[in-house]
Amino acid sequence: METAEFVEILDREGRLLAAAAEEAGTDAKVPTCPDWQVRDLVRHTGMVHRWAAAFVAEGHTSYRPDGGLPDLDGEELPAWFREGHRYLVDTLASAAPDVQCWHFLSAPSPLAFWARRQAHETTVHRIDAESARGGAQSGIDPGFAADGIDELLRGFHARPRSRVRSGEPRVLRVRATDTNDAVWTVRLSQEPPVAVRDAAGDADCEAAGPAAQLYLALWNRLPFPDVSGDSSVAALWREKSAVTWS
């Protein structure tokens, strides 16, 4: 996917998140993040948007901590979120393609990284906001969902900080049934997971289903749609794979 596509998705998903949060109210529980109320979700995502935008807008070439969570609630909070979301979208849309700044996963460029990362960050948290509101949820394009699976498996969990470890070697296969060539083989061991985008070799467990459902399941927002083989491997993923901010 192109950077401009990610920015368009980020724009749409942020607006959907804000609308769902307003409908739910800041006191509402977030079923997909049981420790959070909507205020926690909006504060976190708005903080991340401002943190990400600063790297691109200000050209920081080394890590900088976030600015902390705002002491806002009620009607002020969605307005604050929308302001930061708009700033992030505009920053990414207007940035020079060769802008140099810090980023933490392999990418064609820093700009490509931040556009992709924030599109997925915002989509997953939009799902959280809609789960708090209740009712039908907005869809996720299968191609975008497959990209998010790839970022999670071959990006986030390839890092040393991944907690997905197994005392004995195990193999998890992830197969999107509605997207061409969207299959991953994830080798689990006492080291960080190693994921490749293929279906080579045997797997102890396979999780299969539509890309959007797998995407949300791998981010622990939904159960896996279909699991075959040794279900303890899928259970290990759900137990160990949470990605935390700090």
XYZ file of N, CA and C in Angstrom:
738
model
N 0.835 -1.185 0.000
C 0.000 0.000 0.000
C 0.875 1.242 0.000
N 0.384 2.312 -0.601
C 1.132 3.562 -0.679
C 0.888 4.420 0.575
N 1.842 5.286 0.839
C 1.737 6.152 2.009
C 0.443 6.962 1.997
N 0.080 7.490 0.835
C -1.143 8.295 0.749
C -2.382 7.486 1.131
N -2.397 6.189 0.815
C -3.531 5.347 1.195
C -3.612 5.208 2.708
N -2.466 5.027 3.345
C -2.463 4.925 4.798
C -2.953 6.219 5.448
N -2.563 7.360 4.890
C -2.998 8.636 5.449
C -4.512 8.785 5.301
N -5.053 8.369 4.174
C -6.502 8.427 3.983
C -7.228 7.546 4.999
N -6.688 6.355 5.233
C -7.301 5.453 6.214
C -7.208 6.048 7.612
N -6.053 6.592 7.958
C -5.873 7.254 9.249
C -6.901 8.369 9.434
N -7.111 9.158 8.401
C -8.081 10.247 8.462
C -9.470 9.706 8.771
N -9.892 8.716 8.023
C -11.232 8.156 8.210
C -11.377 7.489 9.576
N -10.393 6.682 9.950
C -10.501 5.919 11.191
C -10.519 6.828 12.416
N -9.753 7.897 12.394
C -9.768 8.827 13.516
C -11.115 9.503 13.675
N -11.727 9.858 12.546
C -13.044 10.489 12.625
C -14.095 9.508 13.153
N -14.003 8.249 12.723
C -14.920 7.231 13.233
C -14.706 6.993 14.726
N -13.458 6.984 15.164
C -13.151 6.781 16.577
C -13.769 7.894 17.418
N -13.562 9.133 16.997
C -14.087 10.263 17.759
C -15.614 10.212 17.839
N -16.266 9.885 16.730
C -17.724 9.821 16.723
C -18.235 8.728 17.649
N -17.587 7.546 17.606
C -18.013 6.444 18.471
C -17.788 6.782 19.939
N -16.672 7.437 20.231
C -16.371 7.813 21.614
C -17.414 8.798 22.144
N -17.794 9.749 21.335
C -18.814 10.714 21.759
C -20.150 10.032 22.011
N -20.509 9.100 21.138
C -21.775 8.391 21.312
C -21.756 7.538 22.575
N -20.614 6.902 22.843
C -20.514 6.017 24.005
C -20.487 6.807 25.310
N -19.810 7.957 25.303
C -19.595 8.726 26.527
C -18.313 8.290 27.215
N -17.645 9.214 27.862
C -16.316 8.917 28.397
C -16.340 7.945 29.573
N -17.492 7.749 30.213
C -17.579 6.790 31.327
C -17.744 5.353 30.860
N -18.069 5.139 29.595
C -18.393 3.799 29.111
C -17.188 2.871 29.210
N -17.446 1.617 29.558
C -16.415 0.590 29.575
C -16.049 0.205 28.147
N -14.800 -0.212 27.961
C -14.316 -0.649 26.653
C -14.171 -2.170 26.706
N -15.124 -2.926 26.148
C -15.078 -4.386 26.275
C -13.800 -5.023 25.726
N -13.235 -4.447 24.675
C -12.028 -5.016 24.078
C -10.763 -4.682 24.860
N -10.844 -3.736 25.776
C -9.730 -3.375 26.674
C -10.335 -3.246 28.076
N -10.514 -4.355 28.778
C -11.329 -4.349 30.000
C -10.865 -3.398 31.097
N -9.617 -3.000 31.077
C -9.135 -2.081 32.113
C -9.434 -0.617 31.795
N -9.986 -0.357 30.615
C -10.173 1.017 30.165
C -11.635 1.428 30.146
N -11.839 2.716 30.386
C -13.062 3.396 29.998
C -12.749 4.224 28.752
N -13.783 4.763 28.126
C -13.582 5.505 26.881
C -12.607 6.665 27.083
N -12.654 7.324 28.225
C -11.721 8.439 28.456
C -10.266 7.972 28.355
N -9.977 6.763 28.857
C -8.612 6.239 28.788
C -8.202 5.978 27.340
N -9.125 5.423 26.575
C -8.870 5.140 25.172
C -8.589 6.414 24.385
N -9.409 7.429 24.582
C -9.259 8.669 23.821
C -7.990 9.410 24.244
N -7.729 9.447 25.537
C -6.500 10.094 26.000
C -5.271 9.407 25.416
N -5.255 8.070 25.468
C -4.099 7.333 24.947
C -3.895 7.579 23.457
N -4.945 7.410 22.662
C -4.794 7.530 21.214
C -4.452 8.954 20.812
N -5.054 9.932 21.464
C -4.716 11.320 21.180
C -3.284 11.648 21.533
N -2.786 11.082 22.641
C -1.382 11.273 23.010
C -0.459 10.662 21.970
N -0.787 9.444 21.517
C 0.048 8.778 20.516
C 0.078 9.581 19.214
N -1.052 10.130 18.813
C -1.083 10.935 17.589
C -0.140 12.133 17.683
N -0.169 12.816 18.794
C 0.719 13.983 18.950
C 2.183 13.562 19.024
N 2.448 12.477 19.710
C 3.812 11.938 19.818
C 4.357 11.588 18.441
N 3.562 10.875 17.638
C 4.000 10.479 16.302
C 4.202 11.689 15.397
N 3.269 12.625 15.433
C 3.358 13.796 14.556
C 4.622 14.599 14.830
N 5.036 14.659 16.089
C 6.208 15.465 16.439
C 7.476 14.950 15.773
N 7.619 13.633 15.640
C 8.817 13.099 14.992
C 8.913 13.585 13.551
N 7.795 13.549 12.846
C 7.790 13.946 11.433
C 7.868 15.455 11.296
N 7.065 16.172 12.062
C 6.996 17.632 11.928
C 8.284 18.312 12.379
N 8.918 17.769 13.416
C 10.085 18.422 14.008
C 11.402 17.732 13.654
N 11.318 16.609 12.942
C 12.523 15.937 12.457
C 13.407 15.354 13.538
N 12.824 14.845 14.606
C 13.632 14.245 15.671
C 14.233 12.928 15.169
N 15.521 12.783 15.284
C 16.186 11.586 14.761
C 16.515 10.571 15.853
N 16.107 10.813 17.065
C 16.262 9.848 18.146
C 14.963 9.797 18.940
N 14.820 8.730 19.709
C 13.596 8.538 20.483
C 13.339 9.708 21.427
N 12.105 10.090 21.537
C 11.669 11.102 22.510
C 10.432 10.565 23.216
N 10.342 10.735 24.526
C 9.159 10.240 25.244
C 7.912 11.022 24.855
N 6.772 10.416 25.121
C 5.514 11.086 24.815
C 5.280 12.224 25.805
N 4.276 13.025 25.524
C 3.998 14.189 26.349
C 3.081 13.933 27.526
N 2.707 12.678 27.747
C 1.820 12.357 28.852
C 0.358 12.514 28.478
N -0.499 12.057 29.359
C -1.935 12.085 29.114
C -2.546 13.380 29.636
N -3.525 13.916 28.923
C -4.132 15.182 29.357
C -5.119 14.966 30.488
N -5.290 15.978 31.276
C -6.290 15.951 32.344
C -7.576 16.572 31.804
N -8.169 15.870 30.838
C -9.385 16.355 30.180
C -10.446 15.272 30.249
N -11.699 15.692 30.209
C -12.803 14.745 30.221
C -14.016 15.425 29.601
N -15.100 14.689 29.513
C -16.334 15.260 28.986
C -16.199 15.732 27.553
N -16.867 16.820 27.223
C -16.880 17.319 25.848
C -15.511 17.806 25.385
N -14.666 18.228 26.324
C -13.349 18.735 25.951
C -12.465 17.642 25.355
N -12.675 16.409 25.797
C -11.763 15.334 25.398
C -11.876 14.971 23.911
N -13.069 14.737 23.353
C -13.141 14.478 21.917
C -12.625 15.644 21.071
N -12.845 16.872 21.532
C -12.349 18.033 20.789
C -10.822 18.044 20.772
N -10.224 17.747 21.908
C -8.760 17.641 21.988
C -8.247 16.529 21.088
N -8.938 15.392 21.095
C -8.543 14.282 20.227
C -8.600 14.690 18.761
N -9.696 15.315 18.343
C -9.839 15.698 16.945
C -8.743 16.673 16.512
N -8.374 17.568 17.384
C -7.315 18.529 17.060
C -5.991 17.808 16.795
N -5.637 16.873 17.660
C -4.383 16.142 17.481
C -4.413 15.217 16.282
N -5.555 14.593 16.059
C -5.700 13.714 14.890
C -5.553 14.510 13.600
N -6.191 15.669 13.549
C -6.095 16.516 12.351
C -4.647 16.947 12.116
N -3.956 17.284 13.188
C -2.557 17.705 13.064
C -1.701 16.559 12.527
N -1.928 15.356 13.003
C -1.166 14.204 12.513
C -1.446 13.951 11.037
N -2.707 13.938 10.653
C -3.061 13.708 9.248
C -2.426 14.768 8.353
N -2.549 16.021 8.739
C -1.996 17.103 7.921
C -0.473 17.047 7.867
N 0.149 16.677 8.983
C 1.608 16.560 9.013
C 2.091 15.484 8.055
N 1.461 14.326 8.096
C 1.864 13.226 7.214
C 1.566 13.541 5.758
N 0.440 14.175 5.501
C 0.045 14.481 4.122
C 0.957 15.508 3.477
N 1.518 16.406 4.272
C 2.322 17.494 3.712
C 3.827 17.284 3.852
N 4.250 16.222 4.524
C 5.676 16.003 4.771
C 6.419 15.667 3.479
N 7.670 16.049 3.424
C 8.522 15.673 2.287
C 8.728 14.160 2.300
N 8.674 13.505 1.148
C 8.837 12.043 1.114
C 10.149 11.567 1.728
N 11.182 12.412 1.676
C 12.485 11.999 2.202
C 12.756 12.532 3.609
N 11.719 12.923 4.336
C 11.915 13.419 5.698
C 12.647 12.368 6.523
N 13.582 12.826 7.333
C 14.350 11.924 8.178
C 13.931 12.102 9.633
N 13.561 11.016 10.278
C 13.197 11.066 11.689
C 13.238 9.660 12.263
N 13.167 9.582 13.575
C 13.211 8.291 14.259
C 11.979 7.461 13.940
N 12.182 6.147 13.823
C 11.078 5.205 13.695
C 11.571 3.864 14.214
N 10.671 2.932 14.491
C 11.108 1.745 15.221
C 10.852 0.408 14.539
N 10.333 0.402 13.322
C 10.230 -0.817 12.534
C 10.800 -0.565 11.151
N 11.264 -1.624 10.505
C 11.778 -1.494 9.150
C 10.687 -0.975 8.215
N 11.049 -0.040 7.338
C 10.073 0.565 6.419
C 10.819 1.184 5.244
N 10.138 1.407 4.120
C 10.794 2.061 2.971
C 11.319 3.449 3.305
N 10.674 4.125 4.252
C 11.097 5.462 4.661
C 10.465 5.758 6.014
N 10.993 6.742 6.759
C 10.333 7.129 8.004
C 8.880 7.564 7.797
N 8.626 8.301 6.714
C 7.258 8.755 6.459
C 6.330 7.571 6.215
N 6.805 6.601 5.430
C 5.997 5.404 5.173
C 5.710 4.665 6.476
N 6.722 4.585 7.335
C 6.517 3.916 8.619
C 5.419 4.586 9.434
N 5.527 5.901 9.617
C 4.579 6.575 10.507
C 3.163 6.573 9.952
N 3.025 6.700 8.636
C 1.685 6.649 8.051
C 1.054 5.278 8.265
N 1.831 4.242 8.011
C 1.321 2.880 8.199
C 1.004 2.608 9.664
N 1.947 2.916 10.544
C 1.785 2.600 11.965
C 0.583 3.315 12.558
N 0.403 4.590 12.213
C -0.707 5.337 12.806
C -2.043 4.948 12.192
N -2.047 4.513 10.945
C -3.293 4.001 10.361
C -3.745 2.756 11.115
N -2.816 1.856 11.409
C -3.192 0.642 12.138
C -3.486 0.924 13.608
N -2.686 1.754 14.232
C -2.948 2.141 15.626
C -4.369 2.677 15.775
N -4.750 3.543 14.866
C -6.042 4.212 14.972
C -7.185 3.267 14.620
N -6.956 2.371 13.671
C -7.999 1.410 13.311
C -8.318 0.481 14.470
N -7.294 -0.065 15.105
C -7.533 -0.972 16.234
C -8.249 -0.233 17.362
N -7.855 0.994 17.635
C -8.521 1.741 18.711
C -9.904 2.247 18.289
N -10.139 2.412 17.003
C -11.508 2.710 16.551
C -12.421 1.525 16.861
N -11.919 0.319 16.653
C -12.688 -0.865 17.022
C -13.005 -0.848 18.514
N -12.030 -0.444 19.321
C -12.263 -0.331 20.764
C -13.390 0.655 21.064
N -13.337 1.808 20.418
C -14.369 2.822 20.654
C -15.744 2.324 20.230
N -15.806 1.639 19.097
C -17.096 1.128 18.635
C -17.595 -0.006 19.522
N -16.680 -0.774 20.113
C -17.114 -1.827 21.041
C -17.736 -1.201 22.288
N -17.219 -0.046 22.709
C -17.784 0.654 23.860
C -19.155 1.243 23.533
N -19.302 1.723 22.313
C -20.579 2.311 21.888
C -21.649 1.248 21.713
N -21.226 0.066 21.218
C -22.172 -0.991 20.893
C -22.736 -0.818 19.492
N -23.436 -1.822 19.028
C -24.015 -1.761 17.688
C -23.034 -2.227 16.628
N -23.423 -2.034 15.372
C -22.605 -2.498 14.247
C -21.291 -1.742 14.192
N -20.244 -2.455 13.798
C -18.933 -1.840 13.652
C -18.630 -1.581 12.179
N -17.863 -0.536 11.918
C -17.432 -0.232 10.557
C -16.474 -1.322 10.078
N -16.456 -1.568 8.788
C -15.641 -2.635 8.237
C -14.166 -2.262 8.122
N -13.353 -3.276 7.846
C -11.922 -3.115 7.605
C -11.610 -3.793 6.282
N -10.991 -3.060 5.368
C -10.656 -3.610 4.064
C -9.726 -4.813 4.224
N -9.977 -5.931 3.518
C -9.135 -7.115 3.675
C -7.661 -6.878 3.362
N -7.374 -6.085 2.335
C -5.984 -5.816 1.997
C -5.274 -5.035 3.094
N -5.959 -4.070 3.675
C -5.393 -3.308 4.780
C -5.217 -4.201 6.001
N -6.192 -5.053 6.266
C -6.074 -5.977 7.394
C -4.879 -6.907 7.215
N -4.687 -7.414 6.005
C -3.531 -8.289 5.749
C -2.227 -7.546 5.981
N -2.174 -6.286 5.588
C -0.990 -5.477 5.853
C -0.763 -5.338 7.356
N -1.826 -5.172 8.111
C -1.700 -5.052 9.558
C -1.219 -6.341 10.207
N -1.677 -7.474 9.693
C -1.173 -8.758 10.176
C 0.326 -8.857 9.922
N 0.732 -8.449 8.734
C 2.150 -8.510 8.381
C 2.980 -7.607 9.296
N 2.489 -6.400 9.557
C 3.212 -5.486 10.445
C 3.351 -6.084 11.838
N 2.286 -6.696 12.326
C 2.312 -7.256 13.669
C 3.258 -8.457 13.758
N 3.121 -9.389 12.814
C 3.892 -10.626 12.900
C 5.359 -10.427 12.540
N 5.607 -9.687 11.469
C 6.995 -9.556 10.995
C 7.671 -8.282 11.486
N 6.911 -7.425 12.163
C 7.457 -6.192 12.698
C 7.493 -6.207 14.213
N 6.338 -6.010 14.837
C 6.284 -5.923 16.294
C 6.890 -7.140 16.983
N 6.454 -8.337 16.554
C 6.867 -9.520 17.304
C 8.213 -10.080 16.853
N 8.847 -9.446 15.902
C 10.229 -9.805 15.582
C 11.208 -9.113 16.528
N 10.721 -8.162 17.305
C 11.588 -7.397 18.198
C 11.879 -8.186 19.478
N 13.028 -7.937 20.090
C 13.373 -8.660 21.320
C 12.349 -8.511 22.441
N 11.594 -7.414 22.440
C 10.653 -7.192 23.537
C 9.390 -8.034 23.423
N 9.196 -8.760 22.325
C 8.023 -9.628 22.219
C 8.051 -10.669 23.335
N 6.903 -10.882 23.956
C 6.796 -11.850 25.044
C 6.284 -13.201 24.565
N 6.076 -13.354 23.272
C 5.567 -14.622 22.754
C 6.742 -15.601 22.660
N 6.875 -16.427 23.656
C 7.970 -17.405 23.716
C 7.384 -18.776 24.059
N 8.059 -19.815 23.601
C 7.622 -21.179 23.868
C 8.825 -22.004 24.320
N 8.625 -22.793 25.382
C 9.712 -23.620 25.879
C 10.163 -24.667 24.892
N 9.248 -25.124 24.042
C 9.597 -26.058 22.964
C 9.183 -25.445 21.633
N 9.899 -25.728 20.557
C 9.563 -25.124 19.262
C 8.145 -25.469 18.837
N 7.408 -24.477 18.410
C 6.046 -24.656 17.918
C 5.883 -23.803 16.676
N 4.933 -24.171 15.832
C 4.693 -23.431 14.590
C 3.217 -23.083 14.500
N 2.952 -21.794 14.355
C 1.597 -21.286 14.157
C 1.473 -20.798 12.725
N 0.431 -21.241 12.048
C 0.157 -20.720 10.712
C -1.073 -19.821 10.783
N -0.977 -18.699 10.094
C -2.074 -17.724 10.036
C -2.466 -17.587 8.571
N -3.737 -17.869 8.264
C -4.166 -17.895 6.859
C -5.419 -17.055 6.676
N -5.305 -15.990 5.891
C -6.470 -15.180 5.536
C -7.163 -15.828 4.343
N -8.426 -16.109 4.494
C -9.143 -16.863 3.466
C -9.755 -15.992 2.383
N -9.692 -14.678 2.540
C -10.312 -13.787 1.561
C -9.300 -12.873 0.874
N -8.015 -13.171 1.004
C -6.971 -12.316 0.450
C -5.894 -13.202 -0.174
N -5.544 -12.938 -1.417
C -4.559 -13.764 -2.100
C -3.202 -13.702 -1.421
N -2.574 -14.860 -1.285
C -1.197 -14.967 -0.769
C -1.044 -14.386 0.630
N -2.099 -14.346 1.407
C -2.014 -13.802 2.763
C -1.956 -14.959 3.753
N -0.785 -15.578 3.839
C -0.565 -16.673 4.774
C 0.816 -16.503 5.381
N 0.904 -16.756 6.686
C 2.160 -16.569 7.420
C 2.465 -17.822 8.224
N 3.739 -18.147 8.308
C 4.207 -19.223 9.168
C 5.043 -18.592 10.271
N 4.614 -18.804 11.512
C 5.241 -18.154 12.667
C 5.889 -19.234 13.533
N 7.213 -19.179 13.646
C 7.958 -20.166 14.433
C 8.213 -19.602 15.835
N 7.704 -20.327 16.812
C 7.805 -19.915 18.204
C 8.879 -20.748 18.906
N 9.637 -20.086 19.741
C 10.709 -20.742 20.482
C 11.012 -19.900 21.713
N 12.173 -20.114 22.320
C 12.573 -19.293 23.448
C 13.139 -17.945 23.007
N 13.222 -17.728 21.704
C 13.651 -16.459 21.120
C 12.423 -15.735 20.562
N 12.564 -14.471 20.110
C 11.417 -13.790 19.510
C 10.855 -14.579 18.327
N 9.552 -14.524 18.112
C 8.951 -15.244 16.988
C 9.581 -14.854 15.654
N 9.655 -15.827 14.766
C 10.158 -15.589 13.415
C 9.023 -15.902 12.451
N 8.537 -14.888 11.753
C 7.402 -15.044 10.847
C 7.847 -14.828 9.408
N 7.384 -15.689 8.531
C 7.619 -15.526 7.094
C 6.272 -15.615 6.400
N 6.189 -14.949 5.261
C 4.913 -14.929 4.544
C 4.903 -16.060 3.525
N 4.633 -17.254 4.033
C 4.491 -18.422 3.174
C 3.781 -19.519 3.957
N 3.531 -20.649 3.292
C 2.875 -21.783 3.941
C 3.771 -23.010 3.898
N 5.079 -22.800 3.946
C 6.029 -23.902 3.819
C 6.092 -24.715 5.111
N 6.152 -26.032 4.959
C 6.337 -26.910 6.105
C 5.063 -27.153 6.887
N 5.184 -28.015 7.895
C 4.050 -28.356 8.737
C 3.852 -27.302 9.829
N 2.635 -27.217 10.296
C 2.315 -26.308 11.401
C 1.624 -27.095 12.506
N 1.892 -26.731 13.748
C 1.213 -27.368 14.876
C -0.222 -26.886 14.996
N -0.456 -25.648 14.568
C -1.766 -25.032 14.721
C -1.979 -24.060 13.574
N -3.199 -23.985 13.067
C -3.521 -22.996 12.045
C -4.737 -22.196 12.469
N -4.603 -20.871 12.364
C -5.726 -19.957 12.578
C -6.105 -19.398 11.215
N -7.344 -19.583 10.814
C -7.776 -19.186 9.479
C -9.087 -18.426 9.564
N -9.293 -17.568 8.562
C -10.538 -16.820 8.489
C -10.347 -15.554 7.694
N -11.376 -14.722 7.577
C -11.248 -13.445 6.868
C -10.140 -12.591 7.481
N -9.446 -11.853 6.628
C -8.286 -11.080 7.087
C -8.640 -10.126 8.223
N -9.786 -9.456 8.119
C -10.142 -8.489 9.155
C -10.349 -9.161 10.507
N -10.942 -10.350 10.514
C -11.145 -11.058 11.775
C -9.820 -11.549 12.351
N -8.938 -12.040 11.494
C -7.619 -12.472 11.968
C -6.824 -11.297 12.525
N -6.871 -10.184 11.827
C -6.183 -8.951 12.257
C -6.589 -8.591 13.677
N -7.885 -8.557 13.925
C -8.368 -8.181 15.247
C -8.110 -9.285 16.273
N -8.141 -10.537 15.841
C -7.828 -11.628 16.765
C -6.368 -11.591 17.189
N -5.468 -11.320 16.251
C -4.041 -11.262 16.576
C -3.722 -10.077 17.478
N -4.540 -9.021 17.396
C -4.418 -7.895 18.320
C -5.265 -8.116 19.570
N -5.798 -9.335 19.741
C -6.571 -9.711 20.935
C -7.845 -8.894 21.112
N -8.469 -8.532 19.981
C -9.771 -7.850 20.035
C -10.931 -8.800 19.758
N -10.665 -9.941 19.134
C -11.674 -10.953 18.838
C -11.071 -12.331 19.070
N -11.891 -13.352 19.253
C -11.376 -14.721 19.232
C -10.900 -15.071 17.814
N -10.003 -16.043 17.700
C -9.631 -16.518 16.377
C -10.857 -17.124 15.704
N -11.082 -16.805 14.424
C -12.307 -17.297 13.771
C -12.348 -18.808 13.604
N -11.225 -19.456 13.293
C -11.202 -20.905 13.105
C -9.810 -21.407 13.449
N -9.728 -22.342 14.365
C -8.443 -22.889 14.791
C -8.453 -24.394 14.573
N -7.425 -24.912 13.911
C -7.267 -26.342 13.726
C -5.903 -26.768 14.250
N -5.789 -28.043 14.617
C -4.540 -28.523 15.177
C -4.493 -28.290 16.682
N -3.309 -28.036 17.203
C -3.098 -27.883 18.635
C -3.516 -26.488 19.082
N -4.684 -26.394 19.686
C -5.227 -25.080 20.052
C -4.411 -24.400 21.148
N -3.547 -25.142 21.835
C -2.736 -24.516 22.881
C -1.758 -23.504 22.291
N -1.409 -23.665 21.016
C -0.512 -22.702 20.376
C -1.233 -21.369 20.188
N -2.482 -21.428 19.744
C -3.282 -20.203 19.631
C -3.515 -19.592 21.004
N -3.716 -20.434 22.011
C -3.914 -19.924 23.373
C -2.649 -19.240 23.886
N -1.496 -19.790 23.545
C -0.229 -19.161 23.926
C -0.124 -17.767 23.319
N -0.517 -17.642 22.060
C -0.486 -16.328 21.424
C -1.365 -15.337 22.201
N -2.564 -15.748 22.507
C -3.490 -14.841 23.181
C -2.984 -14.459 24.564
N -2.299 -15.377 25.219
C -1.804 -15.108 26.566
C -0.605 -14.175 26.579
N 0.255 -14.294 25.574
C 1.574 -13.642 25.629
C 1.753 -12.459 24.674
N 0.834 -12.228 23.756
C 1.135 -11.341 22.636
C 0.745 -9.880 22.829
N 0.234 -9.501 23.978
C -0.191 -8.119 24.169
C 0.966 -7.151 23.910
N 0.690 -6.114 23.128
C 1.673 -5.054 22.866
C 1.321 -3.889 23.775
N 2.229 -3.535 24.655
C 1.946 -2.462 25.613
C 2.728 -1.210 25.262
N 2.238 -0.084 25.790
C 2.862 1.208 25.450
C 4.234 1.345 26.092
N 4.375 0.903 27.328
C 5.652 1.074 28.015
C 6.294 -0.260 28.330
